[in-house]
Short mmCIF file of C-alpha atoms and ligand atoms in Angstrom, two decimals:
data_model
loop_
_atom_site.label_atom_id
_atom_site.label_comp_id
_atom_site.label_asym_id
_atom_site.label_seq_id
_atom_site.Cartn_x
_atom_site.Cartn_y
_atom_site.Cartn_z
CA ASN M 20 6.92 -34.02 11.61
CA ASN M 21 9.18 -34.97 8.72
CA ASN M 22 6.66 -34.12 6.14
CA ALA M 23 6.59 -30.54 7.41
CA GLN M 24 10.34 -30.23 7.18
CA ASN M 25 10.65 -31.66 3.72
CA MET M 26 8.15 -29.58 1.80
CA PRO M 27 10.16 -28.00 -1.04
CA ILE M 28 9.77 -24.29 -1.63
CA PRO M 29 7.88 -23.75 -4.92
CA GLN M 30 10.30 -22.51 -7.58
CA LEU M 31 9.76 -20.50 -10.76
CA PRO M 32 10.15 -22.34 -14.08
CA PRO M 33 13.79 -22.16 -15.29
CA ASN M 34 12.94 -20.13 -18.41
CA ILE M 35 11.40 -17.35 -16.29
CA LEU M 36 14.31 -17.37 -13.88
CA ALA M 37 16.71 -17.07 -16.80
CA SER M 38 14.81 -14.07 -18.20
CA LEU M 39 14.86 -12.42 -14.79
CA ARG M 40 18.54 -12.98 -14.17
CA SER M 41 19.81 -12.09 -17.61
CA ASN M 42 21.67 -8.79 -17.85
CA SER M 43 21.10 -8.47 -21.55
CA THR M 44 19.74 -5.17 -22.83
CA THR M 45 18.34 -6.65 -26.02
CA GLY M 46 14.80 -6.65 -24.73
CA GLU M 47 14.82 -10.41 -24.29
CA VAL M 48 14.63 -10.08 -20.54
CA ILE M 49 11.78 -9.39 -18.19
CA ARG M 50 12.14 -5.73 -17.35
CA SER M 51 13.48 -4.85 -13.95
CA HIS M 52 10.94 -3.34 -11.61
CA LEU M 53 11.78 -0.81 -8.88
CA SER M 54 9.56 0.86 -6.32
CA LEU M 55 10.61 4.47 -5.94
CA VAL M 56 9.43 6.55 -3.00
CA ILE M 57 9.36 10.34 -3.42
CA LEU M 58 10.46 11.99 -0.20
CA GLY M 59 11.06 15.50 1.05
CA HIS M 60 9.74 18.37 3.09
CA VAL M 61 6.31 19.77 2.30
CA ASP M 62 6.45 22.19 -0.69
CA ALA M 63 9.90 21.00 -1.77
CA GLY M 64 8.30 20.34 -5.16
CA LYS M 65 7.67 16.58 -5.04
CA SER M 66 4.33 16.64 -6.90
CA THR M 67 5.56 19.10 -9.49
CA LEU M 68 8.70 17.05 -10.14
CA THR M 69 6.74 13.80 -10.34
CA GLY M 70 4.34 15.41 -12.81
CA ARG M 71 7.32 16.60 -14.84
CA LEU M 72 8.78 13.08 -14.89
CA LEU M 73 5.49 11.56 -16.06
CA LEU M 74 5.25 14.21 -18.77
CA SER M 75 8.80 13.64 -19.89
CA LEU M 76 8.17 9.89 -20.15
CA ASN M 77 4.97 10.47 -22.14
CA HIS M 78 2.81 8.94 -19.44
CA VAL M 79 0.58 11.97 -19.55
CA SER M 80 -0.28 13.86 -22.68
CA GLN M 81 0.45 17.48 -23.54
CA ARG M 82 -3.30 17.81 -24.01
CA LEU M 83 -3.95 16.90 -20.40
CA LEU M 84 -1.22 19.30 -19.30
CA GLN M 85 -2.84 22.13 -21.28
CA LYS M 86 -6.19 21.31 -19.74
CA TYR M 87 -4.70 21.45 -16.25
CA GLN M 88 -2.78 24.63 -17.01
CA LYS M 89 -5.98 26.33 -18.15
CA ALA M 90 -7.85 25.20 -15.05
CA ALA M 91 -4.97 26.12 -12.76
CA THR M 92 -4.54 29.56 -14.35
CA SER M 93 -8.24 30.25 -13.95
CA ILE M 94 -7.87 29.88 -10.19
CA GLY M 95 -4.63 31.88 -10.22
CA LYS M 96 -2.30 28.97 -9.52
CA SER M 97 -0.81 28.19 -12.91
CA SER M 98 2.24 26.57 -11.35
CA PHE M 99 0.07 23.83 -9.83
CA ALA M 100 -0.82 22.22 -13.15
CA LEU M 101 2.03 19.72 -13.05
CA ALA M 102 1.34 18.72 -9.48
CA TRP M 103 -2.21 17.83 -10.41
CA PHE M 104 -1.03 14.80 -12.35
CA THR M 105 0.01 13.19 -9.13
CA ASP M 106 -3.07 14.05 -7.18
CA GLU M 107 -5.99 11.69 -7.47
CA ASP M 108 -8.55 13.29 -9.77
CA ASP M 109 -12.23 12.93 -10.63
CA SER M 110 -11.61 11.05 -13.85
CA GLU M 111 -9.95 8.26 -11.92
CA ARG M 112 -12.99 7.99 -9.69
CA GLU M 113 -15.29 8.02 -12.72
CA ARG M 114 -13.51 5.05 -14.22
CA GLY M 115 -13.79 3.28 -10.90
CA VAL M 116 -10.16 2.32 -10.58
CA THR M 117 -8.99 2.69 -7.05
CA ILE M 118 -5.45 3.93 -7.19
CA ASP M 119 -3.45 3.80 -4.01
CA ILE M 120 -2.91 7.41 -3.08
CA GLY M 121 -0.04 8.83 -5.03
CA THR M 122 0.90 5.58 -6.78
CA LYS M 123 2.03 6.09 -10.36
CA PHE M 124 3.87 4.06 -12.92
CA ALA M 125 6.82 5.22 -14.99
CA LYS M 126 8.71 3.32 -17.63
CA THR M 127 12.27 4.51 -18.23
CA GLU M 128 14.86 3.05 -20.54
CA LYS M 129 16.05 0.61 -17.89
CA PHE M 130 13.31 0.20 -15.33
CA ASP M 131 9.60 -0.10 -14.70
CA PHE M 132 9.13 2.21 -11.73
CA THR M 133 6.24 2.20 -9.32
CA ILE M 134 6.27 5.71 -7.92
CA LEU M 135 5.05 6.15 -4.36
CA ASP M 136 4.39 9.77 -3.56
CA ALA M 137 4.92 10.14 0.17
CA PRO M 138 3.13 13.11 1.69
CA GLY M 139 5.61 15.58 3.17
CA HIS M 140 3.42 16.80 5.99
CA LYS M 141 4.26 15.58 9.47
CA ASP M 142 0.72 14.24 10.02
CA PHE M 143 1.21 11.86 7.13
CA ILE M 144 4.33 10.15 8.40
CA PRO M 145 2.41 6.84 8.88
CA ASN M 146 1.53 6.87 5.14
CA MET M 147 5.10 7.72 4.38
CA ILE M 148 6.24 4.75 6.46
CA SER M 149 4.06 2.29 4.56
CA GLY M 150 5.23 3.72 1.22
CA THR M 151 8.86 3.65 2.20
CA ALA M 152 8.65 0.15 3.68
CA SER M 153 7.87 -1.16 0.21
CA ALA M 154 10.42 1.00 -1.65
CA ASP M 155 13.63 -0.18 -3.27
CA CYS M 156 15.00 3.30 -3.78
CA GLY M 157 14.18 6.92 -3.04
CA LEU M 158 13.99 10.25 -4.80
CA LEU M 159 14.62 12.87 -2.15
CA VAL M 160 13.51 16.34 -3.21
CA VAL M 161 15.05 19.37 -1.48
CA ALA M 162 14.22 22.97 -2.36
CA ALA M 163 17.31 25.07 -3.07
CA THR M 164 15.66 28.43 -2.48
CA THR M 165 17.00 30.62 0.32
CA GLY M 166 15.50 29.67 3.65
CA GLU M 167 13.47 26.84 2.20
CA PHE M 168 16.29 24.31 2.24
CA GLU M 169 17.18 25.40 5.77
CA ALA M 170 13.60 25.00 7.01
CA GLY M 171 13.24 21.58 5.42
CA PHE M 172 16.58 20.43 6.82
CA ALA M 173 16.08 21.75 10.37
CA ARG M 174 16.50 19.22 13.14
CA GLY M 175 13.32 17.56 14.35
CA GLY M 176 12.41 14.80 16.73
CA ASP M 177 11.83 17.06 19.70
CA ALA M 178 8.25 17.86 20.60
CA SER M 179 9.10 21.46 21.40
CA TYR M 180 10.70 22.10 18.03
CA SER M 181 8.90 21.68 14.77
CA GLY M 182 11.62 20.39 12.51
CA GLY M 183 11.83 19.81 8.78
CA GLN M 184 10.90 16.46 7.33
CA THR M 185 14.08 15.97 5.30
CA ARG M 186 16.08 14.43 8.15
CA GLU M 187 13.22 12.32 9.43
CA HIS M 188 12.57 10.96 5.94
CA ILE M 189 16.25 10.05 5.55
CA VAL M 190 16.40 8.27 8.91
CA LEU M 191 13.13 6.45 8.28
CA SER M 192 14.03 5.29 4.81
CA ARG M 193 17.39 3.93 5.96
CA GLY M 194 15.66 2.17 8.85
CA LEU M 195 13.13 0.68 6.47
CA GLY M 196 15.84 -0.70 4.22
CA VAL M 197 16.16 1.86 1.40
CA THR M 198 19.84 2.03 0.49
CA GLN M 199 19.96 4.08 -2.71
CA PHE M 200 18.85 7.63 -3.33
CA VAL M 201 18.74 10.23 -6.02
CA VAL M 202 18.67 13.65 -4.38
CA ALA M 203 16.99 16.24 -6.60
CA VAL M 204 18.21 19.71 -5.65
CA ASN M 205 15.08 21.45 -6.91
CA LYS M 206 13.97 25.04 -7.53
CA LEU M 207 17.47 26.09 -8.58
CA ASP M 208 15.69 28.39 -11.05
CA ALA M 209 14.59 30.43 -8.03
CA ALA M 210 17.87 30.29 -6.10
CA GLU M 211 19.76 33.55 -5.66
CA PRO M 212 21.36 33.83 -8.10
CA ALA M 213 19.53 31.32 -10.30
CA TRP M 214 21.42 28.08 -11.05
CA CYS M 215 24.10 28.97 -8.52
CA GLN M 216 26.76 26.25 -8.33
CA GLU M 217 27.83 27.21 -4.78
CA ARG M 218 24.28 26.80 -3.55
CA PHE M 219 24.06 23.36 -5.14
CA GLU M 220 27.42 22.29 -3.67
CA HIS M 221 26.50 23.61 -0.22
CA ILE M 222 23.23 21.66 -0.16
CA LYS M 223 24.93 18.60 -1.56
CA SER M 224 27.57 18.54 1.16
CA MET M 225 25.04 19.09 3.97
CA VAL M 226 22.69 16.35 2.76
CA LEU M 227 25.49 13.95 1.89
CA ASP M 228 27.01 14.30 5.37
CA PHE M 229 23.72 13.48 6.98
CA LEU M 230 23.10 10.53 4.65
CA LYS M 231 26.54 9.12 5.46
CA GLN M 232 26.00 9.57 9.20
CA ASN M 233 22.91 7.46 8.77
CA GLY M 234 24.66 4.59 7.09
CA PHE M 235 24.18 5.41 3.41
CA LYS M 236 27.10 4.68 1.08
CA GLU M 237 28.21 7.65 -1.01
CA ALA M 238 28.43 5.48 -4.12
CA ARG M 239 24.69 4.81 -3.90
CA ILE M 240 23.71 8.49 -3.81
CA THR M 241 23.42 10.75 -6.86
CA PHE M 242 22.79 14.49 -6.58
CA CYS M 243 20.99 16.14 -9.43
CA PRO M 244 20.29 19.89 -9.85
CA VAL M 245 16.84 20.43 -11.40
CA SER M 246 13.81 22.62 -11.78
CA GLY M 247 10.60 20.64 -11.76
CA LEU M 248 8.69 23.80 -12.57
CA THR M 249 10.56 24.70 -15.75
CA GLY M 250 11.74 21.23 -16.68
CA VAL M 251 15.47 21.93 -16.61
CA ASN M 252 17.70 18.85 -16.40
CA ILE M 253 14.90 16.29 -16.31
CA SER M 254 15.82 14.66 -19.61
CA ASN M 255 18.04 15.60 -22.53
CA SER M 256 15.25 14.99 -25.01
CA ASP M 257 12.77 17.39 -23.41
CA LYS M 258 11.88 20.78 -24.77
CA VAL M 259 12.77 23.08 -21.92
CA GLU M 260 10.68 26.11 -21.08
CA ASP M 261 13.65 27.92 -19.60
CA GLU M 262 16.47 27.81 -22.19
CA ASP M 263 18.57 30.36 -20.30
CA GLY M 264 18.43 28.34 -17.11
CA TRP M 265 19.49 25.19 -18.94
CA LYS M 266 22.44 27.06 -20.46
CA ALA M 267 23.43 28.50 -17.09
CA LEU M 268 23.40 25.04 -15.53
CA LYS M 269 25.38 23.43 -18.34
CA LYS M 270 28.21 25.91 -17.75
CA TRP M 271 29.21 24.06 -14.60
CA TYR M 272 27.19 20.84 -14.44
CA LYS M 273 28.35 17.78 -16.37
CA GLY M 274 26.45 15.12 -14.43
CA PRO M 275 23.35 13.11 -15.29
CA THR M 276 19.85 14.40 -15.97
CA LEU M 277 17.21 13.27 -13.50
CA LEU M 278 16.10 10.44 -15.80
CA GLU M 279 19.69 9.30 -16.28
CA ALA M 280 20.21 9.40 -12.53
CA LEU M 281 17.13 7.22 -11.97
CA ASP M 282 18.37 4.75 -14.56
CA GLY M 283 21.62 4.62 -12.59
CA PHE M 284 19.94 2.75 -9.72
CA SER M 285 21.02 -0.83 -9.15
CA PRO M 286 18.34 -3.44 -9.75
CA ALA M 287 16.81 -4.71 -6.51
CA LYS M 288 17.70 -8.15 -5.20
CA ARG M 289 14.50 -10.17 -4.93
CA GLY M 290 13.94 -13.37 -2.99
CA TYR M 291 12.26 -15.22 -5.87
CA GLU M 292 13.46 -18.54 -4.48
CA LYS M 293 12.11 -17.91 -0.98
CA PRO M 294 8.65 -18.93 0.28
CA LEU M 295 5.77 -16.67 -0.77
CA ARG M 296 4.94 -13.59 1.28
CA ALA M 297 2.44 -11.05 -0.07
CA ILE M 298 1.24 -8.13 2.03
CA VAL M 299 -2.39 -7.07 1.63
CA THR M 300 -2.93 -3.34 1.17
CA ASP M 301 -6.58 -3.21 0.07
CA VAL M 302 -9.61 -5.52 0.12
CA SER M 303 -12.94 -5.38 -1.70
CA SER M 304 -15.54 -8.08 -2.23
CA GLU M 305 -17.33 -8.92 -5.44
CA GLY M 306 -20.04 -11.59 -5.17
CA LYS M 307 -18.49 -14.79 -3.88
CA HIS M 308 -15.00 -13.56 -4.64
CA VAL M 309 -12.68 -11.21 -2.78
CA ASN M 310 -10.41 -8.82 -4.64
CA VAL M 311 -7.19 -8.08 -2.88
CA ARG M 312 -4.54 -5.58 -3.77
CA GLY M 313 -1.11 -5.98 -2.34
CA ARG M 314 2.57 -6.41 -2.84
CA VAL M 315 4.54 -9.61 -3.24
CA VAL M 316 7.61 -9.18 -1.07
CA GLN M 317 9.10 -12.62 -1.46
CA GLY M 318 8.67 -15.66 -3.71
CA PHE M 319 5.86 -15.62 -6.29
CA ILE M 320 2.14 -16.30 -6.53
CA GLN M 321 0.15 -17.75 -9.41
CA SER M 322 -3.45 -18.44 -10.22
CA GLY M 323 -4.45 -21.85 -8.96
CA ASP M 324 -2.38 -21.53 -5.78
CA ASN M 325 -3.87 -22.54 -2.47
CA VAL M 326 -2.87 -20.00 0.13
CA VAL M 327 -3.35 -19.14 3.77
CA VAL M 328 -4.00 -15.64 5.06
CA LEU M 329 -2.18 -14.79 8.29
CA PRO M 330 -2.45 -13.98 11.14
CA VAL M 331 -6.12 -15.06 10.84
CA GLY M 332 -5.16 -18.46 9.40
CA ASP M 333 -7.97 -18.84 6.84
CA ASP M 334 -7.33 -20.77 3.63
CA ALA M 335 -8.23 -19.45 0.18
CA ASN M 336 -7.84 -20.28 -3.51
CA VAL M 337 -6.23 -17.84 -5.89
CA VAL M 338 -8.38 -17.62 -9.02
CA ARG M 339 -6.81 -14.58 -10.69
CA VAL M 340 -3.45 -12.83 -10.54
CA GLU M 341 -2.70 -9.51 -12.28
CA ARG M 342 0.60 -7.69 -12.01
CA GLY M 343 0.58 -3.88 -11.99
CA LYS M 344 1.45 -2.67 -15.51
CA ALA M 345 2.21 0.53 -17.37
CA ALA M 346 -0.78 1.90 -19.22
CA GLN M 347 -0.81 3.66 -22.57
CA GLU M 348 -0.20 7.36 -22.99
CA GLY M 349 -3.15 9.52 -22.12
CA SER M 350 -4.79 6.96 -19.87
CA SER M 351 -4.17 6.59 -16.19
CA PRO M 352 -0.43 6.27 -15.71
CA TYR M 353 -0.92 3.27 -13.51
CA SER M 354 -3.35 0.45 -13.94
CA PHE M 355 -3.85 -3.25 -13.83
CA ALA M 356 -3.99 -5.18 -17.08
CA SER M 357 -7.50 -5.71 -18.41
CA PRO M 358 -8.65 -9.33 -18.45
CA SER M 359 -8.78 -9.30 -22.26
CA PRO M 360 -6.14 -11.46 -23.95
CA THR M 361 -4.56 -8.56 -25.86
CA THR M 362 -0.96 -8.67 -24.74
CA SER M 363 0.42 -6.82 -27.73
CA SER M 364 2.47 -4.45 -25.59
CA SER M 365 4.19 -7.17 -23.62
CA THR M 366 7.16 -9.02 -25.01
CA SER M 367 7.10 -12.78 -25.24
CA ASN M 368 9.09 -12.89 -22.04
CA GLU M 369 6.58 -10.81 -20.16
CA ALA M 370 3.83 -13.08 -21.50
CA GLN M 371 5.44 -15.98 -19.65
CA LEU M 372 4.33 -14.16 -16.54
CA ASP M 373 0.61 -14.16 -17.33
CA GLY M 374 -1.11 -15.27 -14.16
CA ILE M 375 2.07 -14.94 -12.07
CA ALA M 376 3.26 -12.14 -9.82
CA LEU M 377 6.80 -12.00 -8.49
CA ALA M 378 8.61 -10.57 -5.50
CA GLY M 379 8.67 -6.81 -5.99
CA ASP M 380 5.40 -6.69 -7.94
CA THR M 381 2.27 -4.83 -6.98
CA VAL M 382 -0.53 -7.28 -7.56
CA GLU M 383 -4.27 -7.61 -7.73
CA LEU M 384 -5.60 -11.02 -6.71
CA THR M 385 -9.03 -12.58 -6.78
CA LEU M 386 -9.50 -15.06 -3.96
CA ALA M 387 -12.25 -17.64 -3.63
CA ASN M 388 -13.54 -19.57 -0.61
CA ILE M 389 -12.68 -16.94 1.95
CA ASP M 390 -14.80 -14.46 3.90
CA SER M 391 -13.84 -10.90 2.99
CA ALA M 392 -14.53 -9.78 6.56
CA ARG M 393 -11.58 -11.89 7.69
CA LEU M 394 -9.16 -10.17 5.33
CA MET M 395 -7.69 -6.77 6.06
CA THR M 396 -4.85 -4.43 5.27
CA GLY M 397 -1.65 -5.79 6.73
CA CYS M 398 -2.57 -9.48 6.39
CA VAL M 399 0.11 -11.67 4.86
CA ILE M 400 -0.64 -14.26 2.16
CA CYS M 401 1.55 -17.39 2.19
CA HIS M 402 1.62 -20.99 1.07
CA PRO M 403 -0.25 -23.09 3.61
CA HIS M 404 2.29 -25.83 4.32
CA PRO M 405 3.67 -25.39 7.86
CA SER M 406 7.28 -25.31 6.67
CA LEU M 407 6.47 -22.47 4.24
CA ARG M 408 4.66 -20.25 6.74
CA PRO M 409 6.20 -17.37 8.66
CA LYS M 410 5.91 -17.12 12.43
CA VAL M 411 2.88 -15.50 13.99
CA GLU M 412 4.07 -14.22 17.35
CA GLN M 413 3.75 -11.37 19.81
CA ARG M 414 7.25 -10.90 21.19
CA PHE M 415 10.68 -10.34 19.66
CA GLU M 416 14.18 -9.06 20.30
CA ALA M 417 15.28 -6.17 18.11
CA ARG M 418 18.08 -3.73 17.49
CA ILE M 419 16.75 -0.19 17.50
CA SER M 420 18.34 3.11 16.51
CA ILE M 421 16.96 6.01 18.47
CA MET M 422 16.48 9.43 16.87
CA GLU M 423 19.05 12.14 17.57
CA ARG M 424 16.63 14.02 19.78
CA LEU M 425 14.08 12.55 22.11
CA ALA M 426 11.63 14.64 24.12
CA VAL M 427 11.21 11.94 26.80
CA PRO M 428 13.74 9.12 27.35
CA ILE M 429 12.66 5.52 26.82
CA ILE M 430 12.46 3.35 29.93
CA ARG M 431 11.50 -0.25 30.54
CA GLY M 432 7.74 -0.50 30.08
CA SER M 433 7.47 2.48 27.72
CA SER M 434 4.42 2.27 25.44
CA VAL M 435 4.88 2.98 21.75
CA LEU M 436 3.12 2.54 18.43
CA LEU M 437 4.91 0.10 16.18
CA HIS M 438 4.58 0.72 12.43
CA MET M 439 5.39 -2.05 10.02
CA HIS M 440 4.59 -2.17 6.27
CA SER M 441 0.94 -1.11 6.15
CA ILE M 442 -0.07 -1.53 9.79
CA ASP M 443 0.48 -0.06 13.23
CA VAL M 444 -0.05 -1.74 16.60
CA PRO M 445 0.47 -0.69 20.21
CA ALA M 446 3.59 -2.23 21.74
CA VAL M 447 5.62 -2.12 24.95
CA LEU M 448 9.39 -2.14 25.35
CA ASN M 449 9.38 -4.74 28.08
CA LYS M 450 13.15 -5.21 28.39
CA LEU M 451 16.20 -3.03 27.72
CA VAL M 452 18.98 -5.53 27.04
CA SER M 453 21.91 -3.29 26.11
CA SER M 454 22.72 0.10 24.61
CA GLU M 455 25.66 1.95 23.13
CA LYS M 456 26.38 5.42 21.79
CA ARG M 457 26.11 5.13 18.04
CA GLY M 458 29.34 3.75 16.68
CA ASP M 459 31.43 3.67 19.89
CA GLY M 460 31.35 -0.13 20.19
CA LYS M 461 31.02 -0.12 24.00
CA PRO M 462 27.70 -1.72 24.86
CA ARG M 463 26.25 -1.27 28.35
CA GLN M 464 24.16 -4.11 29.73
CA ASN M 465 20.71 -3.57 31.26
CA PRO M 466 20.56 0.21 30.80
CA ARG M 467 17.87 1.98 32.83
CA VAL M 468 17.03 4.50 30.14
CA LEU M 469 17.60 4.98 26.43
CA THR M 470 18.32 8.53 25.30
CA GLY M 471 18.57 10.23 21.91
CA GLY M 472 21.25 9.00 19.51
CA VAL M 473 21.85 5.55 21.01
CA THR M 474 21.58 2.11 19.46
CA ALA M 475 20.02 -0.52 21.69
CA THR M 476 18.94 -4.13 21.87
CA VAL M 477 15.46 -4.40 23.36
CA GLU M 478 12.64 -6.84 23.78
CA ILE M 479 9.27 -5.71 22.45
CA THR M 480 5.82 -7.13 23.16
CA LEU M 481 3.02 -6.39 20.70
CA SER M 482 -0.60 -5.99 21.76
CA GLU M 483 -1.53 -8.87 19.44
CA ARG M 484 0.06 -11.71 17.50
CA LEU M 485 1.36 -10.70 14.08
CA VAL M 486 3.33 -12.11 11.21
CA ILE M 487 6.88 -11.18 12.14
CA GLU M 488 10.18 -12.42 10.79
CA GLU M 489 13.84 -11.89 11.45
CA SER M 490 14.98 -8.98 9.28
CA ASN M 491 17.72 -11.01 7.61
CA GLU M 492 15.02 -13.52 6.56
CA CYS M 493 12.47 -11.02 5.23
CA LYS M 494 13.13 -7.31 5.17
CA ALA M 495 9.48 -6.33 4.75
CA LEU M 496 8.33 -8.29 7.80
CA GLY M 497 11.38 -7.64 9.95
CA ARG M 498 11.78 -3.85 9.93
CA PHE M 499 9.71 -1.38 11.86
CA VAL M 500 9.42 2.18 13.13
CA LEU M 501 8.50 3.19 16.68
CA ARG M 502 6.47 6.33 17.24
CA ARG M 503 5.12 8.00 20.34
CA GLY M 504 2.80 10.99 20.61
CA GLY M 505 3.07 11.67 16.87
CA ASP M 506 6.89 11.67 16.87
CA THR M 507 9.16 9.06 15.38
CA ILE M 508 11.42 7.83 18.16
CA ALA M 509 13.29 4.89 16.63
CA VAL M 510 13.75 2.57 13.68
CA GLY M 511 14.44 -1.10 14.26
CA LEU M 512 15.30 -4.55 12.94
CA ILE M 513 13.94 -7.79 14.35
CA ASP M 514 16.82 -10.05 15.41
CA LYS M 515 14.95 -12.87 17.05
CA VAL M 516 11.27 -13.79 17.11
CA LEU M 517 10.37 -15.08 20.59
CA SER M 518 7.54 -17.47 21.33
P1 LIG D 625 5.22 19.20 -2.65
O1 LIG D 625 4.46 19.64 -1.45
O2 LIG D 625 6.62 18.79 -2.27
O3 LIG D 625 4.54 18.17 -3.48
O4 LIG D 625 5.43 20.50 -3.55
P2 LIG D 625 4.64 20.99 -4.86
O5 LIG D 625 5.05 20.22 -6.04
O6 LIG D 625 3.18 21.06 -4.54
O7 LIG D 625 5.25 22.46 -5.02
C1 LIG D 625 5.15 23.43 -4.02
C2 LIG D 625 5.32 24.80 -4.61
O8 LIG D 625 6.64 24.96 -5.12
C3 LIG D 625 4.37 25.09 -5.77
O9 LIG D 625 3.97 26.43 -5.71
C4 LIG D 625 5.24 24.84 -6.98
O10 LIG D 625 4.82 25.54 -8.11
C5 LIG D 625 6.59 25.32 -6.50
N1 LIG D 625 7.67 24.66 -7.23
C6 LIG D 625 7.82 23.33 -7.41
N2 LIG D 625 8.94 23.07 -8.12
C7 LIG D 625 9.51 24.24 -8.39
C8 LIG D 625 10.71 24.64 -9.11
O11 LIG D 625 11.47 23.83 -9.64
N3 LIG D 625 10.98 25.97 -9.15
C9 LIG D 625 10.17 26.90 -8.57
N4 LIG D 625 10.53 28.17 -8.68
N5 LIG D 625 9.05 26.56 -7.90
C10 LIG D 625 8.71 25.27 -7.81
#
């Protein structure tokens, strides 16, 4: 049908596009937004470092810190005060704002960051996958203390060996499309000796090697020695609790502070001009309306839009659109703008975006004329015209990269759990098309088994029809992770959706 083929993709007004594309630093542009996932082995210091960052950026007040320090000291864990900023607390519940676990907002000189705090524990890898799938960049935290780095960096992926999460997080984030990292070499205050350059260099070379093996480009990785606990090398403008440590570090370190390193990220490329795709992460109903939280991964959405929710296929009207915004100091570090018309904090350029959310934005939508029971986490919101919809299918061909170690080889017919953005579904590898040892360029056709460390082309059948797209069309809907028995076994890219 010609009509279906000719439907133009909705485009942003030229003035907004100009503000988004401008490289000017005069404040006349719409600020660049990056989703940053915090990764690393359990106890590496992720929460503490995130708390320190929020404090340094004035997103939490000294008063709140003092309150937490008092409370933490009274239970004999004074060092936990900073970490508490990143853990959901009672006051958030009192105010009734549901904050996605670990999601915070940080405004640096260059970027508006959404911070996704991925739990380090092995049991939480599925949460880590959904966080990482929506990330543009990563902050990998490794502990520099003796034995702790080694434990966190131990090989995993074999059921008989409980490995560290550092490697798995690196492999997963590369598989899910994260290409730039800041690596915080943390706890150097407690290294032996403290602030030891050799220790930093040793960890740097180990982690860098592994990152390069996994396809990261050295130019997109920055290593940064820090102490989240004492605040050393977070920002030049901070008052540091450990002056001696800072001096010791400055003797040999001339690189960026953590904040400077984060501002060194490249802005993400967004598909503003592509058809709308928004992934639902949370649903709640309110009278006749349904409130949906989610993330726009492609195109843009505005109030007044008519949309379709897939795979269910129900239509809805968008009556309200709010982008996630930075809140004021002392309040919750992450919130959605209140419906009141006070936009004093936003520049005139940001005001152009009232009622619009763009690719890369976290968004809260109010939908009308749809049954909330039909909407769930993992649904995809699109424009309803057939030519603007993604495919809803059950079978696809993919390139998968298998973990270094595999407890049981993969054979034709192997059952797995496929994780994609915020969902997981049972799936079967129904055909092994070809495989090759990573990087040797000699593919074997119709292999009988797939073992650790190989790259393979396979056909996968899902237990139900889902919104799936070729990864070069839409990263968020075309990348996935395969797990089996609680272990990650592969990361993959959809090459061809099959009907
Ligand atoms: P997470 O599990 O990665 O979030 O780690 P936490 O932030 O909860 O920290 C784990 C433990 O390491 C806590 O006892 C922290 O006080 C401690 N810690 C975190 N950062 C540092 C640091 O820079 N130096 C030292 N010495 N200890 C730290």
